[in-house]
PDB file of C-alpha atoms and ligand atoms in Angstrom:
ATOM      1  CA  MET A 287     122.359 236.535  68.720  1.00  0.00           C
ATOM      2  CA  LEU A 288     125.843 237.057  70.414  1.00  0.00           C
ATOM      3  CA  ASN A 289     128.851 237.764  68.227  1.00  0.00           C
ATOM      4  CA  HIS A 290     132.000 235.651  68.347  1.00  0.00           C
ATOM      5  CA  GLU A 291     133.587 237.410  70.985  1.00  0.00           C
ATOM      6  CA  GLU A 292     130.472 237.584  73.162  1.00  0.00           C
ATOM      7  CA  LEU A 293     129.986 233.876  72.900  1.00  0.00           C
ATOM      8  CA  GLN A 294     133.572 233.086  73.759  1.00  0.00           C
ATOM      9  CA  GLN A 295     133.032 235.345  77.018  1.00  0.00           C
ATOM     10  CA  ALA A 296     129.893 233.420  77.757  1.00  0.00           C
ATOM     11  CA  VAL A 297     131.638 230.040  77.391  1.00  0.00           C
ATOM     12  CA  ASN A 298     134.590 231.244  79.543  1.00  0.00           C
ATOM     13  CA  GLU A 299     132.019 232.364  82.278  1.00  0.00           C
ATOM     14  CA  ILE A 300     130.348 229.077  82.151  1.00  0.00           C
ATOM     15  CA  ALA A 301     133.523 227.017  82.331  1.00  0.00           C
ATOM     16  CA  GLU A 302     134.786 229.242  85.253  1.00  0.00           C
ATOM     17  CA  GLU A 303     131.580 228.709  87.029  1.00  0.00           C
ATOM     18  CA  MET A 304     131.489 224.820  86.410  1.00  0.00           C
ATOM     19  CA  ARG A 305     135.145 224.546  87.596  1.00  0.00           C
ATOM     20  CA  ALA A 306     134.124 226.227  90.906  1.00  0.00           C
ATOM     21  CA  ARG A 307     131.181 224.254  91.694  1.00  0.00           C
ATOM     22  CA  LYS A 308     131.341 221.615  94.524  1.00  0.00           C
ATOM     23  CA  ASP A 309     128.376 219.629  93.302  1.00  0.00           C
ATOM     24  CA  ARG A 310     129.950 217.634  90.672  1.00  0.00           C
ATOM     25  CA  GLY A 311     128.049 214.330  90.456  1.00  0.00           C
ATOM     26  CA  THR A 312     129.664 210.923  90.662  1.00  0.00           C
ATOM     27  CA  VAL A 313     132.188 209.542  88.236  1.00  0.00           C
ATOM     28  CA  ALA A 314     131.165 205.981  86.958  1.00  0.00           C
ATOM     29  CA  SER A 315     132.779 203.016  88.433  1.00  0.00           C
ATOM     30  CA  TYR A 316     131.037 199.995  87.173  1.00  0.00           C
ATOM     31  CA  ILE A 317     133.606 200.000  84.275  1.00  0.00           C
ATOM     32  CA  PRO A 318     136.677 200.386  86.732  1.00  0.00           C
ATOM     33  CA  GLU A 319     138.725 202.175  84.123  1.00  0.00           C
ATOM     34  CA  LEU A 320     136.336 205.003  84.017  1.00  0.00           C
ATOM     35  CA  ALA A 321     136.704 205.579  87.663  1.00  0.00           C
ATOM     36  CA  LYS A 322     140.260 207.123  86.972  1.00  0.00           C
ATOM     37  CA  ALA A 323     138.739 210.145  85.472  1.00  0.00           C
ATOM     38  CA  ASN A 324     139.496 213.499  87.189  1.00  0.00           C
ATOM     39  CA  ALA A 325     136.298 214.607  88.690  1.00  0.00           C
ATOM     40  CA  ASP A 326     137.520 218.226  88.488  1.00  0.00           C
ATOM     41  CA  ALA A 327     137.687 218.289  84.725  1.00  0.00           C
ATOM     42  CA  PHE A 328     135.250 220.532  82.658  1.00  0.00           C
ATOM     43  CA  GLY A 329     135.473 220.989  79.034  1.00  0.00           C
ATOM     44  CA  ILE A 330     133.244 222.691  76.468  1.00  0.00           C
ATOM     45  CA  ALA A 331     133.545 223.350  72.678  1.00  0.00           C
ATOM     46  CA  ILE A 332     131.040 224.673  70.123  1.00  0.00           C
ATOM     47  CA  ALA A 333     131.519 224.325  66.424  1.00  0.00           C
ATOM     48  CA  ASP A 334     129.214 226.487  64.497  1.00  0.00           C
ATOM     49  CA  ASN A 335     127.920 226.029  60.921  1.00  0.00           C
ATOM     50  CA  HIS A 336     130.244 229.026  59.728  1.00  0.00           C
ATOM     51  CA  GLY A 337     133.466 227.032  60.652  1.00  0.00           C
ATOM     52  CA  ASN A 338     134.172 228.614  63.880  1.00  0.00           C
ATOM     53  CA  VAL A 339     135.161 226.708  67.032  1.00  0.00           C
ATOM     54  CA  ILE A 340     134.763 228.340  70.499  1.00  0.00           C
ATOM     55  CA  ALA A 341     136.275 226.322  73.431  1.00  0.00           C
ATOM     56  CA  ALA A 342     137.024 226.745  77.118  1.00  0.00           C
ATOM     57  CA  GLY A 343     138.248 224.641  80.023  1.00  0.00           C
ATOM     58  CA  ASP A 344     139.593 221.171  79.301  1.00  0.00           C
ATOM     59  CA  ALA A 345     138.314 221.247  75.716  1.00  0.00           C
ATOM     60  CA  ASP A 346     141.388 219.594  74.467  1.00  0.00           C
ATOM     61  CA  GLU A 347     141.633 216.641  76.926  1.00  0.00           C
ATOM     62  CA  ALA A 348     140.583 213.395  75.583  1.00  0.00           C
ATOM     63  CA  PHE A 349     137.613 211.495  77.485  1.00  0.00           C
ATOM     64  CA  SER A 350     135.870 208.234  77.044  1.00  0.00           C
ATOM     65  CA  ILE A 351     133.013 208.917  74.520  1.00  0.00           C
ATOM     66  CA  GLN A 352     130.960 205.727  75.735  1.00  0.00           C
ATOM     67  CA  SER A 353     127.387 206.153  74.604  1.00  0.00           C
ATOM     68  CA  ILE A 354     127.841 209.107  72.360  1.00  0.00           C
ATOM     69  CA  SER A 355     129.281 206.669  69.930  1.00  0.00           C
ATOM     70  CA  LYS A 356     125.718 205.469  69.446  1.00  0.00           C
ATOM     71  CA  VAL A 357     124.745 208.478  67.586  1.00  0.00           C
ATOM     72  CA  PHE A 358     127.376 207.666  64.934  1.00  0.00           C
ATOM     73  CA  THR A 359     126.752 203.887  64.744  1.00  0.00           C
ATOM     74  CA  LEU A 360     123.117 204.718  64.359  1.00  0.00           C
ATOM     75  CA  THR A 361     123.978 207.039  61.403  1.00  0.00           C
ATOM     76  CA  LEU A 362     126.254 204.329  59.926  1.00  0.00           C
ATOM     77  CA  ALA A 363     123.607 201.574  60.344  1.00  0.00           C
ATOM     78  CA  LEU A 364     120.704 203.676  58.909  1.00  0.00           C
ATOM     79  CA  GLY A 365     123.205 204.495  55.981  1.00  0.00           C
ATOM     80  CA  LYS A 366     123.733 200.610  55.494  1.00  0.00           C
ATOM     81  CA  VAL A 367     120.181 199.158  55.803  1.00  0.00           C
ATOM     82  CA  GLY A 368     117.948 202.147  55.788  1.00  0.00           C
ATOM     83  CA  ASP A 369     114.526 201.973  57.368  1.00  0.00           C
ATOM     84  CA  LYS A 370     114.865 198.317  57.814  1.00  0.00           C
ATOM     85  CA  LEU A 371     116.796 198.950  60.791  1.00  0.00           C
ATOM     86  CA  TRP A 372     113.591 199.944  62.758  1.00  0.00           C
ATOM     87  CA  ARG A 373     112.531 196.104  62.344  1.00  0.00           C
ATOM     88  CA  SER A 374     114.962 195.232  65.034  1.00  0.00           C
ATOM     89  CA  VAL A 375     114.988 198.298  67.067  1.00  0.00           C
ATOM     90  CA  GLY A 376     112.407 200.774  68.079  1.00  0.00           C
ATOM     91  CA  ARG A 377     112.547 204.661  68.504  1.00  0.00           C
ATOM     92  CA  GLU A 378     110.410 205.188  71.523  1.00  0.00           C
ATOM     93  CA  PRO A 379     111.906 206.525  74.779  1.00  0.00           C
ATOM     94  CA  SER A 380     112.382 203.823  77.282  1.00  0.00           C
ATOM     95  CA  GLY A 381     111.770 205.554  80.494  1.00  0.00           C
ATOM     96  CA  SER A 382     114.320 203.039  82.000  1.00  0.00           C
ATOM     97  CA  PRO A 383     117.879 203.132  82.950  1.00  0.00           C
ATOM     98  CA  PHE A 384     120.563 202.702  80.140  1.00  0.00           C
ATOM     99  CA  ASN A 385     121.344 199.095  80.809  1.00  0.00           C
ATOM    100  CA  SER A 386     117.898 198.036  81.738  1.00  0.00           C
ATOM    101  CA  ILE A 387     116.572 194.493  80.548  1.00  0.00           C
ATOM    102  CA  VAL A 388     113.001 194.709  81.996  1.00  0.00           C
ATOM    103  CA  GLN A 389     111.249 195.727  78.776  1.00  0.00           C
ATOM    104  CA  LEU A 390     113.079 193.238  76.488  1.00  0.00           C
ATOM    105  CA  GLU A 391     110.988 190.232  77.573  1.00  0.00           C
ATOM    106  CA  SER A 392     107.433 191.746  76.876  1.00  0.00           C
ATOM    107  CA  GLU A 393     108.671 193.379  73.663  1.00  0.00           C
ATOM    108  CA  HIS A 394     110.262 190.068  72.238  1.00  0.00           C
ATOM    109  CA  GLY A 395     113.845 191.086  72.354  1.00  0.00           C
ATOM    110  CA  VAL A 396     113.268 194.071  70.355  1.00  0.00           C
ATOM    111  CA  PRO A 397     114.836 197.073  72.265  1.00  0.00           C
ATOM    112  CA  ARG A 398     113.010 200.415  72.747  1.00  0.00           C
ATOM    113  CA  ASN A 399     115.533 202.694  71.011  1.00  0.00           C
ATOM    114  CA  PRO A 400     119.175 202.719  69.553  1.00  0.00           C
ATOM    115  CA  PHE A 401     120.447 204.670  72.516  1.00  0.00           C
ATOM    116  CA  ILE A 402     119.790 202.221  75.341  1.00  0.00           C
ATOM    117  CA  ASN A 403     122.568 199.552  75.691  1.00  0.00           C
ATOM    118  CA  ALA A 404     120.331 196.944  74.255  1.00  0.00           C
ATOM    119  CA  GLY A 405     119.240 199.045  71.251  1.00  0.00           C
ATOM    120  CA  ALA A 406     122.987 200.138  70.635  1.00  0.00           C
ATOM    121  CA  ILE A 407     124.135 196.434  70.536  1.00  0.00           C
ATOM    122  CA  VAL A 408     121.411 195.735  67.868  1.00  0.00           C
ATOM    123  CA  VAL A 409     122.707 198.750  65.735  1.00  0.00           C
ATOM    124  CA  THR A 410     126.466 197.393  66.206  1.00  0.00           C
ATOM    125  CA  ASP A 411     125.269 194.011  65.124  1.00  0.00           C
ATOM    126  CA  THR A 412     123.779 195.605  61.789  1.00  0.00           C
ATOM    127  CA  ILE A 413     127.058 197.368  61.270  1.00  0.00           C
ATOM    128  CA  LEU A 414     129.025 194.012  61.608  1.00  0.00           C
ATOM    129  CA  SER A 415     127.080 191.906  59.369  1.00  0.00           C
ATOM    130  CA  GLY A 416     129.090 190.782  56.358  1.00  0.00           C
ATOM    131  CA  HIS A 417     132.297 191.913  58.075  1.00  0.00           C
ATOM    132  CA  GLN A 418     135.083 190.782  60.409  1.00  0.00           C
ATOM    133  CA  PRO A 419     134.661 192.575  63.982  1.00  0.00           C
ATOM    134  CA  LYS A 420     138.023 194.395  63.058  1.00  0.00           C
ATOM    135  CA  GLU A 421     136.656 195.774  59.906  1.00  0.00           C
ATOM    136  CA  ALA A 422     133.400 196.872  61.515  1.00  0.00           C
ATOM    137  CA  LEU A 423     135.560 198.703  64.358  1.00  0.00           C
ATOM    138  CA  GLY A 424     137.953 200.207  61.718  1.00  0.00           C
ATOM    139  CA  GLU A 425     134.831 201.614  59.814  1.00  0.00           C
ATOM    140  CA  ILE A 426     133.512 203.140  63.019  1.00  0.00           C
ATOM    141  CA  LEU A 427     136.756 204.608  64.185  1.00  0.00           C
ATOM    142  CA  ARG A 428     137.529 205.904  60.486  1.00  0.00           C
ATOM    143  CA  PHE A 429     133.938 207.540  60.420  1.00  0.00           C
ATOM    144  CA  MET A 430     134.732 209.481  63.602  1.00  0.00           C
ATOM    145  CA  GLN A 431     138.122 210.746  62.298  1.00  0.00           C
ATOM    146  CA  PHE A 432     136.653 211.662  59.092  1.00  0.00           C
ATOM    147  CA  LEU A 433     133.643 213.606  60.585  1.00  0.00           C
ATOM    148  CA  ALA A 434     136.007 215.458  63.189  1.00  0.00           C
ATOM    149  CA  ASP A 435     138.574 215.836  60.350  1.00  0.00           C
ATOM    150  CA  ASP A 436     141.295 214.510  62.790  1.00  0.00           C
ATOM    151  CA  PRO A 437     143.068 211.152  62.060  1.00  0.00           C
ATOM    152  CA  SER A 438     144.488 211.049  65.631  1.00  0.00           C
ATOM    153  CA  ILE A 439     141.160 209.913  67.213  1.00  0.00           C
ATOM    154  CA  TYR A 440     141.968 206.469  68.888  1.00  0.00           C
ATOM    155  CA  ILE A 441     140.344 203.665  70.857  1.00  0.00           C
ATOM    156  CA  ASP A 442     141.480 203.389  74.489  1.00  0.00           C
ATOM    157  CA  HIS A 443     142.129 199.736  74.831  1.00  0.00           C
ATOM    158  CA  SER A 444     142.359 199.789  78.392  1.00  0.00           C
ATOM    159  CA  VAL A 445     138.805 201.081  78.595  1.00  0.00           C
ATOM    160  CA  ALA A 446     137.618 198.402  76.228  1.00  0.00           C
ATOM    161  CA  ALA A 447     139.388 195.576  78.282  1.00  0.00           C
ATOM    162  CA  SER A 448     137.990 197.072  81.476  1.00  0.00           C
ATOM    163  CA  GLU A 449     134.478 196.972  80.088  1.00  0.00           C
ATOM    164  CA  GLN A 450     135.088 193.425  78.634  1.00  0.00           C
ATOM    165  CA  ARG A 451     136.034 192.134  82.065  1.00  0.00           C
ATOM    166  CA  THR A 452     132.821 193.469  83.743  1.00  0.00           C
ATOM    167  CA  ARG A 453     130.535 192.873  80.875  1.00  0.00           C
ATOM    168  CA  PHE A 454     127.996 190.798  82.665  1.00  0.00           C
ATOM    169  CA  ARG A 455     124.803 192.982  82.191  1.00  0.00           C
ATOM    170  CA  ASN A 456     125.763 193.567  78.427  1.00  0.00           C
ATOM    171  CA  SER A 457     126.394 190.002  77.862  1.00  0.00           C
ATOM    172  CA  ALA A 458     122.906 189.211  79.366  1.00  0.00           C
ATOM    173  CA  LEU A 459     121.178 191.777  77.090  1.00  0.00           C
ATOM    174  CA  ALA A 460     123.096 190.553  74.037  1.00  0.00           C
ATOM    175  CA  ASN A 461     122.379 186.785  74.814  1.00  0.00           C
ATOM    176  CA  TYR A 462     118.753 187.532  75.592  1.00  0.00           C
ATOM    177  CA  MET A 463     118.400 189.339  72.253  1.00  0.00           C
ATOM    178  CA  LYS A 464     120.190 186.479  70.483  1.00  0.00           C
ATOM    179  CA  ALA A 465     117.719 184.083  72.034  1.00  0.00           C
ATOM    180  CA  PHE A 466     114.834 186.089  70.501  1.00  0.00           C
ATOM    181  CA  GLY A 467     116.790 185.779  67.036  1.00  0.00           C
ATOM    182  CA  ASN A 468     117.363 189.613  67.051  1.00  0.00           C
ATOM    183  CA  LEU A 469     121.216 189.403  66.752  1.00  0.00           C
ATOM    184  CA  GLU A 470     122.800 188.077  63.483  1.00  0.00           C
ATOM    185  CA  ASN A 471     126.330 187.697  64.712  1.00  0.00           C
ATOM    186  CA  PRO A 472     128.095 185.765  67.377  1.00  0.00           C
ATOM    187  CA  VAL A 473     127.391 187.655  70.837  1.00  0.00           C
ATOM    188  CA  GLU A 474     131.063 187.931  71.596  1.00  0.00           C
ATOM    189  CA  HIS A 475     131.956 189.381  68.332  1.00  0.00           C
ATOM    190  CA  VAL A 476     128.953 192.033  68.662  1.00  0.00           C
ATOM    191  CA  LEU A 477     129.902 193.007  72.095  1.00  0.00           C
ATOM    192  CA  GLY A 478     133.548 193.085  71.181  1.00  0.00           C
ATOM    193  CA  VAL A 479     132.882 195.778  68.668  1.00  0.00           C
ATOM    194  CA  TYR A 480     130.406 197.598  70.808  1.00  0.00           C
ATOM    195  CA  PHE A 481     132.999 197.906  73.785  1.00  0.00           C
ATOM    196  CA  HIS A 482     135.411 199.297  71.481  1.00  0.00           C
ATOM    197  CA  GLN A 483     133.390 201.724  69.877  1.00  0.00           C
ATOM    198  CA  CYS A 484     132.417 203.095  73.531  1.00  0.00           C
ATOM    199  CA  ALA A 485     136.167 203.077  74.389  1.00  0.00           C
ATOM    200  CA  ILE A 486     136.831 205.707  71.653  1.00  0.00           C
ATOM    201  CA  ALA A 487     138.666 208.543  73.236  1.00  0.00           C
ATOM    202  CA  MET A 488     137.978 212.275  71.923  1.00  0.00           C
ATOM    203  CA  THR A 489     138.247 215.820  73.123  1.00  0.00           C
ATOM    204  CA  CYS A 490     135.337 218.155  73.397  1.00  0.00           C
ATOM    205  CA  ARG A 491     136.753 219.875  70.317  1.00  0.00           C
ATOM    206  CA  GLN A 492     136.887 216.722  68.252  1.00  0.00           C
ATOM    207  CA  MET A 493     133.493 215.723  69.180  1.00  0.00           C
ATOM    208  CA  ALA A 494     131.855 219.207  68.471  1.00  0.00           C
ATOM    209  CA  MET A 495     133.467 218.868  65.168  1.00  0.00           C
ATOM    210  CA  ALA A 496     132.119 215.331  64.430  1.00  0.00           C
ATOM    211  CA  GLY A 497     128.606 216.516  65.379  1.00  0.00           C
ATOM    212  CA  ARG A 498     128.383 219.245  62.699  1.00  0.00           C
ATOM    213  CA  PHE A 499     126.631 217.101  60.077  1.00  0.00           C
ATOM    214  CA  LEU A 500     123.630 217.011  62.406  1.00  0.00           C
ATOM    215  CA  SER A 501     123.412 220.805  62.989  1.00  0.00           C
ATOM    216  CA  ASN A 502     123.736 221.517  59.064  1.00  0.00           C
ATOM    217  CA  SER A 503     121.093 219.230  57.536  1.00  0.00           C
ATOM    218  CA  GLY A 504     123.246 216.052  57.225  1.00  0.00           C
ATOM    219  CA  ARG A 505     126.055 218.111  55.484  1.00  0.00           C
ATOM    220  CA  ASN A 506     129.538 218.707  56.816  1.00  0.00           C
ATOM    221  CA  PRO A 507     129.821 222.450  56.715  1.00  0.00           C
ATOM    222  CA  ALA A 508     133.643 222.413  56.102  1.00  0.00           C
ATOM    223  CA  SER A 509     133.898 219.839  53.318  1.00  0.00           C
ATOM    224  CA  ASN A 510     130.249 220.175  52.016  1.00  0.00           C
ATOM    225  CA  PHE A 511     130.079 216.295  52.214  1.00  0.00           C
ATOM    226  CA  GLN A 512     126.553 215.208  52.543  1.00  0.00           C
ATOM    227  CA  VAL A 513     126.919 212.651  55.313  1.00  0.00           C
ATOM    228  CA  VAL A 514     123.116 211.654  55.468  1.00  0.00           C
ATOM    229  CA  LYS A 515     120.375 213.163  53.792  1.00  0.00           C
ATOM    230  CA  PRO A 516     118.583 216.191  55.610  1.00  0.00           C
ATOM    231  CA  GLU A 517     115.647 213.875  56.409  1.00  0.00           C
ATOM    232  CA  GLY A 518     118.076 211.461  58.223  1.00  0.00           C
ATOM    233  CA  SER A 519     119.766 214.035  60.285  1.00  0.00           C
ATOM    234  CA  ARG A 520     116.328 215.423  61.253  1.00  0.00           C
ATOM    235  CA  ARG A 521     115.205 212.029  62.525  1.00  0.00           C
ATOM    236  CA  ILE A 522     118.475 211.358  64.197  1.00  0.00           C
ATOM    237  CA  ASN A 523     118.038 214.616  66.106  1.00  0.00           C
ATOM    238  CA  ALA A 524     114.504 213.666  66.970  1.00  0.00           C
ATOM    239  CA  VAL A 525     115.700 210.269  68.570  1.00  0.00           C
ATOM    240  CA  MET A 526     118.472 212.209  70.382  1.00  0.00           C
ATOM    241  CA  LEU A 527     115.934 214.598  71.807  1.00  0.00           C
ATOM    242  CA  THR A 528     113.497 211.853  72.961  1.00  0.00           C
ATOM    243  CA  CYS A 529     115.907 208.999  73.982  1.00  0.00           C
ATOM    244  CA  GLY A 530     119.431 210.477  74.259  1.00  0.00           C
ATOM    245  CA  HIS A 531     119.573 210.783  77.997  1.00  0.00           C
ATOM    246  CA  TYR A 532     117.873 207.496  79.134  1.00  0.00           C
ATOM    247  CA  ASP A 533     115.434 207.956  81.737  1.00  0.00           C
ATOM    248  CA  GLY A 534     116.509 211.656  82.126  1.00  0.00           C
ATOM    249  CA  SER A 535     115.529 212.523  78.551  1.00  0.00           C
ATOM    250  CA  GLY A 536     112.492 214.344  79.521  1.00  0.00           C
ATOM    251  CA  GLU A 537     114.448 216.387  82.047  1.00  0.00           C
ATOM    252  CA  PHE A 538     117.051 217.235  79.523  1.00  0.00           C
ATOM    253  CA  ALA A 539     114.393 218.442  76.954  1.00  0.00           C
ATOM    254  CA  TYR A 540     112.760 220.402  79.759  1.00  0.00           C
ATOM    255  CA  ARG A 541     115.934 222.219  80.897  1.00  0.00           C
ATOM    256  CA  VAL A 542     118.002 222.503  77.831  1.00  0.00           C
ATOM    257  CA  GLY A 543     115.680 221.905  74.951  1.00  0.00           C
ATOM    258  CA  LEU A 544     118.033 220.468  72.362  1.00  0.00           C
ATOM    259  CA  PRO A 545     118.716 217.026  70.991  1.00  0.00           C
ATOM    260  CA  GLY A 546     121.471 215.541  72.915  1.00  0.00           C
ATOM    261  CA  LYS A 547     123.539 212.208  73.606  1.00  0.00           C
ATOM    262  CA  SER A 548     125.275 211.682  76.928  1.00  0.00           C
ATOM    263  CA  GLY A 549     127.917 208.896  77.676  1.00  0.00           C
ATOM    264  CA  VAL A 550     128.880 207.525  81.092  1.00  0.00           C
ATOM    265  CA  GLY A 551     132.389 208.990  80.457  1.00  0.00           C
ATOM    266  CA  GLY A 552     130.709 212.388  81.330  1.00  0.00           C
ATOM    267  CA  GLY A 553     130.437 213.767  77.753  1.00  0.00           C
ATOM    268  CA  ILE A 554     127.269 215.163  76.096  1.00  0.00           C
ATOM    269  CA  LEU A 555     126.731 215.989  72.398  1.00  0.00           C
ATOM    270  CA  ALA A 556     124.113 218.523  71.780  1.00  0.00           C
ATOM    271  CA  ILE A 557     122.909 219.937  68.527  1.00  0.00           C
ATOM    272  CA  VAL A 558     121.456 223.070  67.815  1.00  0.00           C
ATOM    273  CA  PRO A 559     119.792 222.515  64.550  1.00  0.00           C
ATOM    274  CA  GLY A 560     120.878 225.107  61.774  1.00  0.00           C
ATOM    275  CA  ASP A 561     123.495 226.647  64.053  1.00  0.00           C
ATOM    276  CA  ALA A 562     125.965 224.640  65.995  1.00  0.00           C
ATOM    277  CA  SER A 563     127.175 221.269  67.457  1.00  0.00           C
ATOM    278  CA  ILE A 564     128.124 221.451  71.069  1.00  0.00           C
ATOM    279  CA  CYS A 565     130.236 218.999  73.282  1.00  0.00           C
ATOM    280  CA  VAL A 566     130.553 219.405  76.756  1.00  0.00           C
ATOM    281  CA  TRP A 567     132.545 217.071  79.453  1.00  0.00           C
ATOM    282  CA  SER A 568     132.543 216.629  83.079  1.00  0.00           C
ATOM    283  CA  PRO A 569     133.064 213.290  84.416  1.00  0.00           C
ATOM    284  CA  GLY A 570     130.597 213.343  87.470  1.00  0.00           C
ATOM    285  CA  LEU A 571     127.248 211.830  86.727  1.00  0.00           C
ATOM    286  CA  ASP A 572     123.704 212.266  88.162  1.00  0.00           C
ATOM    287  CA  GLU A 573     121.381 209.400  89.127  1.00  0.00           C
ATOM    288  CA  ALA A 574     120.459 208.629  85.451  1.00  0.00           C
ATOM    289  CA  GLY A 575     124.061 208.412  84.422  1.00  0.00           C
ATOM    290  CA  ASN A 576     124.265 211.780  82.517  1.00  0.00           C
ATOM    291  CA  SER A 577     126.987 214.441  83.235  1.00  0.00           C
ATOM    292  CA  HIS A 578     125.615 216.580  86.073  1.00  0.00           C
ATOM    293  CA  LEU A 579     127.776 219.647  85.361  1.00  0.00           C
ATOM    294  CA  GLY A 580     127.506 219.093  81.591  1.00  0.00           C
ATOM    295  CA  ARG A 581     123.698 219.300  81.686  1.00  0.00           C
ATOM    296  CA  ILE A 582     123.830 222.499  83.820  1.00  0.00           C
ATOM    297  CA  ALA A 583     126.396 224.073  81.491  1.00  0.00           C
ATOM    298  CA  LEU A 584     124.304 223.354  78.508  1.00  0.00           C
ATOM    299  CA  GLU A 585     121.205 224.735  80.278  1.00  0.00           C
ATOM    300  CA  ARG A 586     123.066 227.969  80.829  1.00  0.00           C
ATOM    301  CA  LEU A 587     124.384 228.254  77.321  1.00  0.00           C
ATOM    302  CA  ALA A 588     120.951 227.416  75.655  1.00  0.00           C
ATOM    303  CA  LYS A 589     119.248 230.058  77.856  1.00  0.00           C
ATOM    304  CA  LYS A 590     121.928 232.605  76.996  1.00  0.00           C
ATOM    305  CA  MET A 591     121.866 231.976  73.230  1.00  0.00           C
ATOM    306  CA  LYS A 592     118.063 231.303  73.094  1.00  0.00           C
ATOM    307  CA  TRP A 593     118.942 228.009  71.480  1.00  0.00           C
ATOM    308  CA  SER A 594     116.250 225.816  72.992  1.00  0.00           C
ATOM    309  CA  ILE A 595     114.241 224.389  69.846  1.00  0.00           C
ATOM    310  CA  PHE A 596     111.080 225.059  71.851  1.00  0.00           C
ATOM    311  CA  GLY A 597     111.702 228.911  71.823  1.00  0.00           C
ATOM    312  CA  PRO A 598     113.352 231.413  73.961  1.00  0.00           C
TER     313      PRO A 598
HETATM  314  N1  LIG H 176     129.793 201.336  77.466  1.00  0.00           N
HETATM  315  C1  LIG H 176     128.775 201.704  78.380  1.00  0.00           C
HETATM  316  C2  LIG H 176     127.929 200.451  78.695  1.00  0.00           C
HETATM  317  O1  LIG H 176     127.592 199.786  77.915  1.00  0.00           O
HETATM  318  C3  LIG H 176     127.911 202.701  77.668  1.00  0.00           C
HETATM  319  C4  LIG H 176     126.868 203.148  78.585  1.00  0.00           C
HETATM  320  C5  LIG H 176     126.704 204.695  78.523  1.00  0.00           C
HETATM  321  O2  LIG H 176     127.544 205.475  78.159  1.00  0.00           O
HETATM  322  O3  LIG H 176     125.557 205.272  78.896  1.00  0.00           O
HETATM  323  O4  LIG H 176     127.443 200.197  79.812  1.00  0.00           O
END
């Protein structure tokens, strides 16, 4: 295991390499506002279970967390309804793109897992039940602020509005599930909350802080607050490992070997169970919609630190 200075040195080197690389992937443009991201950006932050944060590059620049939000809404929904959640969403990898509709027909409107868009929309519906959209969204935002210990985390309303304007695929998914009786609330309400949760803006440092409970058996190492039971965090990590990168999940497990969740804003949250929570960000994506350099950086780091859960 490297000491603090050696880890900082390793992270600096990774950030320098990533900044210099010419292969940067493609910035998402299907949500027009996301296309404005700076393709040259690269940030990384590691929050370890001893309270240290090690960061490099653009670790303090806010980016759109997009699907990384799905880890936290899953946590909230499991806290609210427990295992009943698994009646309306599965926990198997889909092997399909993030916004795919193909499996929904043969599987009667029950999405494969909570991290593809259809599954995340069901999870948001669960959080929304019994509340107004504003309250549900407030709960999600406050949860992120609480976990990161940073009340300055905000929703980027221009990103939410941009996604709202180009929502046709997500509308199709939500309406289709509604037709199968798998959404309780009005489609427009569920989508409104979903788009705004995806539009939360955070820095790598804030996201690494927010993920700490997953590297520490469900307990926030700083406040000692038990966010979920140890069993809950183990299971969320398992779903992140198998489903967190859509149809690139196998490749991510093969190369990095850590539970991780990506978002089309170019962020990836990766968890080293027992050790640390990591966030990397680089807006250019690979074909599966996962951060190209983010994945490479995590591969470097996991190798150097012998952090893969599958062994050195
Ligand atoms: N808000 C995005 C969508 O629904 C999230 C996709 C992602 O980050 O993978 O298309």
